[in-house]
Amino acid sequence: MNVFDRVAEERRALADLIAGLSEEQLRTPSLVPTWTVRDVAAHLVLGLDGSIGSFLWAALTTGSLDKGTDKLTWERAKRPVPDLVAVLRGQAASRVRPPGAGPEVVLTEVVVHGLDLRRPLGIVRALDEEVLRAVLGVLFDSPARQFLKKPWREGLRFEATDLAWSHGEGPVLKGPVQSLILAVTGRVVALADLQGDGVAVLRQRFGQGQG
């Protein structure tokens, strides 16, 4: 699999989707707590026409990388949607990536943020096995996981019901692979799709209680 080709496919699919959204849909809260669907679109563009320097400066002036990313994302979201779509489509084949990161990390970000905006809109995109396995590899197996891994993921077993894949030992979380991807990246809503004793454990770790 040429990973960057798959990245380009996902970016173009997102560009087509975003171009057809209504203002109401664009204002819909995404799975990222501080972002709307429009903000997610802007963030995807920010990764293409922003610079490492701008991220570092925003982090320095706001006190954290997360706050700096929010600031840059909200600023970019003020641009007309057709402009965002044009960048996302026109630079779909870009091979820019974070320092030290492989193309699979870029694919993972595009796939996860695609889920962030599609799920609240009730839009489903099937992803083929190669793409899913590449994303799972980043989240669970690759050296890049040190940047994504959180303590609350430890001591749990994740099992996909629509793909021959599992990882870890401990209380089980079982369900569709896209929901597992969302759960392991901190999207609480995905827990509703999963089964097993690990669901309550992860819900508690998310600070949501047992219910």
mmCIF file of C-alpha atoms in Angstrom:
data_model
loop_
_atom_site.group_PDB
_atom_site.id
_atom_site.type_symbol
_atom_site.label_atom_id
_atom_site.label_comp_id
_atom_site.label_asym_id
_atom_site.label_seq_id
_atom_site.Cartn_x
_atom_site.Cartn_y
_atom_site.Cartn_z
ATOM 1 C CA MET A 1 0.000 0.000 0.000
ATOM 2 C CA ASN A 2 1.248 3.474 -0.861
ATOM 3 C CA VAL A 3 0.283 5.255 2.326
ATOM 4 C CA PHE A 4 0.447 8.782 0.939
ATOM 5 C CA ASP A 5 -1.853 7.751 -1.922
ATOM 6 C CA ARG A 6 -4.380 6.659 0.699
ATOM 7 C CA VAL A 7 -3.905 9.943 2.560
ATOM 8 C CA ALA A 8 -4.697 11.798 -0.664
ATOM 9 C CA GLU A 9 -7.834 9.682 -1.217
ATOM 10 C CA GLU A 10 -9.104 10.451 2.269
ATOM 11 C CA ARG A 11 -8.394 14.180 1.913
ATOM 12 C CA ARG A 12 -10.232 14.350 -1.411
ATOM 13 C CA ALA A 13 -13.199 12.467 0.044
ATOM 14 C CA LEU A 14 -13.301 14.924 2.935
ATOM 15 C CA ALA A 15 -13.053 17.884 0.570
ATOM 16 C CA ASP A 16 -16.029 16.573 -1.410
ATOM 17 C CA LEU A 17 -18.000 16.041 1.792
ATOM 18 C CA ILE A 18 -17.224 19.422 3.341
ATOM 19 C CA ALA A 19 -18.048 21.234 0.100
ATOM 20 C CA GLY A 20 -21.602 19.911 0.258
ATOM 21 C CA LEU A 21 -22.373 20.632 3.911
ATOM 22 C CA SER A 22 -24.970 23.170 4.975
ATOM 23 C CA GLU A 23 -24.214 25.937 7.465
ATOM 24 C CA GLU A 24 -26.162 24.020 10.082
ATOM 25 C CA GLN A 25 -24.062 20.924 9.486
ATOM 26 C CA LEU A 26 -20.860 22.955 9.644
ATOM 27 C CA ARG A 27 -21.930 24.314 13.056
ATOM 28 C CA THR A 28 -22.560 20.803 14.412
ATOM 29 C CA PRO A 29 -20.312 19.916 17.375
ATOM 30 C CA SER A 30 -17.674 17.407 16.297
ATOM 31 C CA LEU A 31 -16.270 14.614 18.454
ATOM 32 C CA VAL A 32 -13.476 16.986 19.496
ATOM 33 C CA PRO A 33 -15.051 18.788 22.485
ATOM 34 C CA THR A 34 -13.890 22.294 21.530
ATOM 35 C CA TRP A 35 -14.449 22.034 17.771
ATOM 36 C CA THR A 36 -17.381 22.161 15.382
ATOM 37 C CA VAL A 37 -17.410 20.265 12.089
ATOM 38 C CA ARG A 38 -16.149 23.461 10.443
ATOM 39 C CA ASP A 39 -13.302 23.654 12.943
ATOM 40 C CA VAL A 40 -12.234 20.095 12.109
ATOM 41 C CA ALA A 41 -12.179 21.029 8.431
ATOM 42 C CA ALA A 42 -10.040 24.065 9.263
ATOM 43 C CA HIS A 43 -7.679 21.948 11.345
ATOM 44 C CA LEU A 44 -7.170 19.524 8.459
ATOM 45 C CA VAL A 45 -6.230 22.474 6.267
ATOM 46 C CA LEU A 46 -3.976 23.903 8.958
ATOM 47 C CA GLY A 47 -1.839 20.796 8.710
ATOM 48 C CA LEU A 48 -1.316 21.525 5.005
ATOM 49 C CA ASP A 49 -0.666 25.247 4.854
ATOM 50 C CA GLY A 50 0.462 25.964 8.399
ATOM 51 C CA SER A 51 4.063 25.792 9.594
ATOM 52 C CA ILE A 52 5.829 24.150 12.502
ATOM 53 C CA GLY A 53 6.891 27.618 13.581
ATOM 54 C CA SER A 54 3.295 28.829 13.791
ATOM 55 C CA PHE A 55 2.345 25.854 15.978
ATOM 56 C CA LEU A 56 5.312 26.440 18.273
ATOM 57 C CA TRP A 57 4.595 30.163 18.559
ATOM 58 C CA ALA A 58 0.909 29.536 19.280
ATOM 59 C CA ALA A 59 1.846 26.985 21.952
ATOM 60 C CA LEU A 60 4.312 29.440 23.507
ATOM 61 C CA THR A 61 1.852 32.341 23.578
ATOM 62 C CA THR A 62 -1.083 30.301 24.909
ATOM 63 C CA GLY A 63 0.844 28.164 27.353
ATOM 64 C CA SER A 64 0.240 24.736 25.794
ATOM 65 C CA LEU A 65 0.237 22.906 22.486
ATOM 66 C CA ASP A 66 -3.467 22.052 22.827
ATOM 67 C CA LYS A 67 -4.471 25.662 23.443
ATOM 68 C CA GLY A 68 -2.209 26.833 20.657
ATOM 69 C CA THR A 69 -3.745 24.328 18.246
ATOM 70 C CA ASP A 70 -7.224 25.482 19.222
ATOM 71 C CA LYS A 71 -6.239 29.107 18.604
ATOM 72 C CA LEU A 72 -4.826 28.405 15.151
ATOM 73 C CA THR A 73 -7.771 26.169 14.248
ATOM 74 C CA TRP A 74 -10.376 28.768 15.207
ATOM 75 C CA GLU A 75 -8.507 31.452 13.299
ATOM 76 C CA ARG A 76 -8.360 29.267 10.188
ATOM 77 C CA ALA A 77 -12.056 28.387 10.546
ATOM 78 C CA LYS A 78 -12.931 32.035 9.847
ATOM 79 C CA ARG A 79 -11.932 31.531 6.222
ATOM 80 C CA PRO A 80 -14.698 30.812 3.686
ATOM 81 C CA VAL A 81 -15.480 27.125 3.406
ATOM 82 C CA PRO A 82 -14.716 27.068 -0.353
ATOM 83 C CA ASP A 83 -11.187 28.245 0.500
ATOM 84 C CA LEU A 84 -10.751 25.440 3.018
ATOM 85 C CA VAL A 85 -12.045 22.916 0.503
ATOM 86 C CA ALA A 86 -9.717 24.258 -2.209
ATOM 87 C CA VAL A 87 -6.652 23.802 0.006
ATOM 88 C CA LEU A 88 -7.705 20.346 1.173
ATOM 89 C CA ARG A 89 -8.347 19.204 -2.390
ATOM 90 C CA GLY A 90 -5.454 21.051 -4.022
ATOM 91 C CA GLN A 91 -2.885 19.802 -1.530
ATOM 92 C CA ALA A 92 -4.349 16.333 -1.045
ATOM 93 C CA ALA A 93 -1.145 14.749 -2.320
ATOM 94 C CA SER A 94 1.074 16.727 0.059
ATOM 95 C CA ARG A 95 3.688 14.617 1.822
ATOM 96 C CA VAL A 96 4.330 17.081 4.624
ATOM 97 C CA ARG A 97 4.467 15.320 7.954
ATOM 98 C CA PRO A 98 5.497 16.069 11.542
ATOM 99 C CA PRO A 99 9.246 15.787 12.196
ATOM 100 C CA GLY A 100 10.193 12.167 12.754
ATOM 101 C CA ALA A 101 6.742 10.828 11.867
ATOM 102 C CA GLY A 102 6.008 8.367 9.105
ATOM 103 C CA PRO A 103 3.192 8.669 6.555
ATOM 104 C CA GLU A 104 1.058 6.306 8.649
ATOM 105 C CA VAL A 105 0.841 9.008 11.328
ATOM 106 C CA VAL A 106 -0.540 11.444 8.741
ATOM 107 C CA LEU A 107 -3.046 8.829 7.589
ATOM 108 C CA THR A 108 -4.105 8.237 11.188
ATOM 109 C CA GLU A 109 -4.779 11.934 11.771
ATOM 110 C CA VAL A 110 -6.825 12.244 8.579
ATOM 111 C CA VAL A 111 -8.846 9.099 9.342
ATOM 112 C CA VAL A 112 -9.552 10.030 12.973
ATOM 113 C CA HIS A 113 -10.530 13.604 12.150
ATOM 114 C CA GLY A 114 -12.698 12.281 9.325
ATOM 115 C CA LEU A 115 -14.556 10.227 11.926
ATOM 116 C CA ASP A 116 -14.698 13.298 14.178
ATOM 117 C CA LEU A 117 -16.810 15.184 11.676
ATOM 118 C CA ARG A 118 -18.687 12.357 9.957
ATOM 119 C CA ARG A 119 -20.081 10.595 13.004
ATOM 120 C CA PRO A 120 -21.995 13.595 14.427
ATOM 121 C CA LEU A 121 -23.502 14.094 10.971
ATOM 122 C CA GLY A 122 -24.559 10.451 10.717
ATOM 123 C CA ILE A 123 -22.290 9.866 7.718
ATOM 124 C CA VAL A 124 -20.487 6.547 7.381
ATOM 125 C CA ARG A 125 -17.384 5.952 5.258
ATOM 126 C CA ALA A 126 -16.165 2.409 4.806
ATOM 127 C CA LEU A 127 -12.402 2.079 5.138
ATOM 128 C CA ASP A 128 -10.558 -0.859 3.636
ATOM 129 C CA GLU A 129 -8.532 -3.285 5.717
ATOM 130 C CA GLU A 130 -5.131 -1.910 4.722
ATOM 131 C CA VAL A 131 -6.040 1.575 5.895
ATOM 132 C CA LEU A 132 -7.543 0.313 9.144
ATOM 133 C CA ARG A 133 -4.522 -1.844 9.911
ATOM 134 C CA ALA A 134 -2.167 1.055 9.219
ATOM 135 C CA VAL A 135 -4.087 3.245 11.671
ATOM 136 C CA LEU A 136 -4.229 0.501 14.300
ATOM 137 C CA GLY A 137 -0.497 -0.001 13.855
ATOM 138 C CA VAL A 138 0.170 3.639 14.698
ATOM 139 C CA LEU A 139 -2.148 3.642 17.701
ATOM 140 C CA PHE A 140 -0.962 0.372 19.214
ATOM 141 C CA ASP A 141 2.283 -0.907 17.724
ATOM 142 C CA SER A 142 4.475 1.774 16.168
ATOM 143 C CA PRO A 143 7.073 3.982 17.892
ATOM 144 C CA ALA A 144 4.712 6.902 17.213
ATOM 145 C CA ARG A 145 2.318 5.532 19.808
ATOM 146 C CA GLN A 146 4.391 7.221 22.511
ATOM 147 C CA PHE A 147 2.895 10.508 21.310
ATOM 148 C CA LEU A 148 -0.645 9.127 21.253
ATOM 149 C CA LYS A 149 -0.700 6.695 24.148
ATOM 150 C CA LYS A 150 -2.469 7.634 27.376
ATOM 151 C CA PRO A 151 -2.205 5.845 30.739
ATOM 152 C CA TRP A 152 -5.917 4.970 30.652
ATOM 153 C CA ARG A 153 -5.341 2.613 27.722
ATOM 154 C CA GLU A 154 -3.093 0.317 29.732
ATOM 155 C CA GLY A 155 -4.231 -3.079 30.972
ATOM 156 C CA LEU A 156 -7.089 -3.466 28.501
ATOM 157 C CA ARG A 157 -7.746 -5.811 25.599
ATOM 158 C CA PHE A 158 -9.233 -4.407 22.402
ATOM 159 C CA GLU A 159 -10.979 -6.807 19.986
ATOM 160 C CA ALA A 160 -12.462 -5.883 16.608
ATOM 161 C CA THR A 161 -15.672 -7.623 15.567
ATOM 162 C CA ASP A 162 -15.389 -6.716 11.878
ATOM 163 C CA LEU A 163 -11.667 -7.384 11.390
ATOM 164 C CA ALA A 164 -9.343 -10.168 12.526
ATOM 165 C CA TRP A 165 -7.472 -7.979 15.001
ATOM 166 C CA SER A 166 -6.932 -7.726 18.744
ATOM 167 C CA HIS A 167 -4.439 -6.111 21.082
ATOM 168 C CA GLY A 168 -3.539 -6.203 24.745
ATOM 169 C CA GLU A 169 -4.487 -8.172 27.826
ATOM 170 C CA GLY A 170 -7.072 -7.440 30.495
ATOM 171 C CA PRO A 171 -10.746 -6.473 30.565
ATOM 172 C CA VAL A 172 -12.104 -6.596 27.007
ATOM 173 C CA LEU A 173 -13.534 -3.855 24.810
ATOM 174 C CA LYS A 174 -15.105 -5.470 21.760
ATOM 175 C CA GLY A 175 -16.773 -3.812 18.771
ATOM 176 C CA PRO A 176 -16.381 -2.326 15.273
ATOM 177 C CA VAL A 177 -12.832 -1.310 14.490
ATOM 178 C CA GLN A 178 -13.735 2.316 13.745
ATOM 179 C CA SER A 179 -15.336 2.568 17.189
ATOM 180 C CA LEU A 180 -12.226 1.056 18.785
ATOM 181 C CA ILE A 181 -10.117 3.668 16.996
ATOM 182 C CA LEU A 182 -12.333 6.421 18.358
ATOM 183 C CA ALA A 183 -12.321 4.958 21.871
ATOM 184 C CA VAL A 184 -8.554 4.605 22.030
ATOM 185 C CA THR A 185 -8.125 8.211 20.880
ATOM 186 C CA GLY A 186 -10.374 9.469 23.663
ATOM 187 C CA ARG A 187 -13.750 9.837 21.943
ATOM 188 C CA VAL A 188 -16.141 8.895 24.747
ATOM 189 C CA VAL A 189 -19.169 8.569 22.452
ATOM 190 C CA ALA A 190 -17.646 5.461 20.858
ATOM 191 C CA LEU A 191 -18.000 3.504 24.101
ATOM 192 C CA ALA A 192 -21.713 3.133 23.344
ATOM 193 C CA ASP A 193 -20.752 0.881 20.404
ATOM 194 C CA LEU A 194 -18.568 -1.445 22.462
ATOM 195 C CA GLN A 195 -19.141 -4.430 24.703
ATOM 196 C CA GLY A 196 -17.145 -6.105 27.456
ATOM 197 C CA ASP A 197 -15.924 -5.449 30.972
ATOM 198 C CA GLY A 198 -13.346 -3.031 29.654
ATOM 199 C CA VAL A 199 -16.023 -0.532 28.638
ATOM 200 C CA ALA A 200 -16.822 0.356 32.248
ATOM 201 C CA VAL A 201 -13.119 0.550 33.062
ATOM 202 C CA LEU A 202 -12.379 2.940 30.214
ATOM 203 C CA ARG A 203 -15.503 4.989 30.919
ATOM 204 C CA GLN A 204 -14.342 5.456 34.481
ATOM 205 C CA ARG A 205 -10.887 6.450 33.287
ATOM 206 C CA PHE A 206 -12.468 9.004 30.991
ATOM 207 C CA GLY A 207 -14.046 10.516 34.092
ATOM 208 C CA GLN A 208 -17.566 9.599 33.029
ATOM 209 C CA GLY A 209 -18.393 7.209 35.870
ATOM 210 C CA GLN A 210 -19.790 3.735 35.455
ATOM 211 C CA GLY A 211 -23.162 4.659 33.976
#
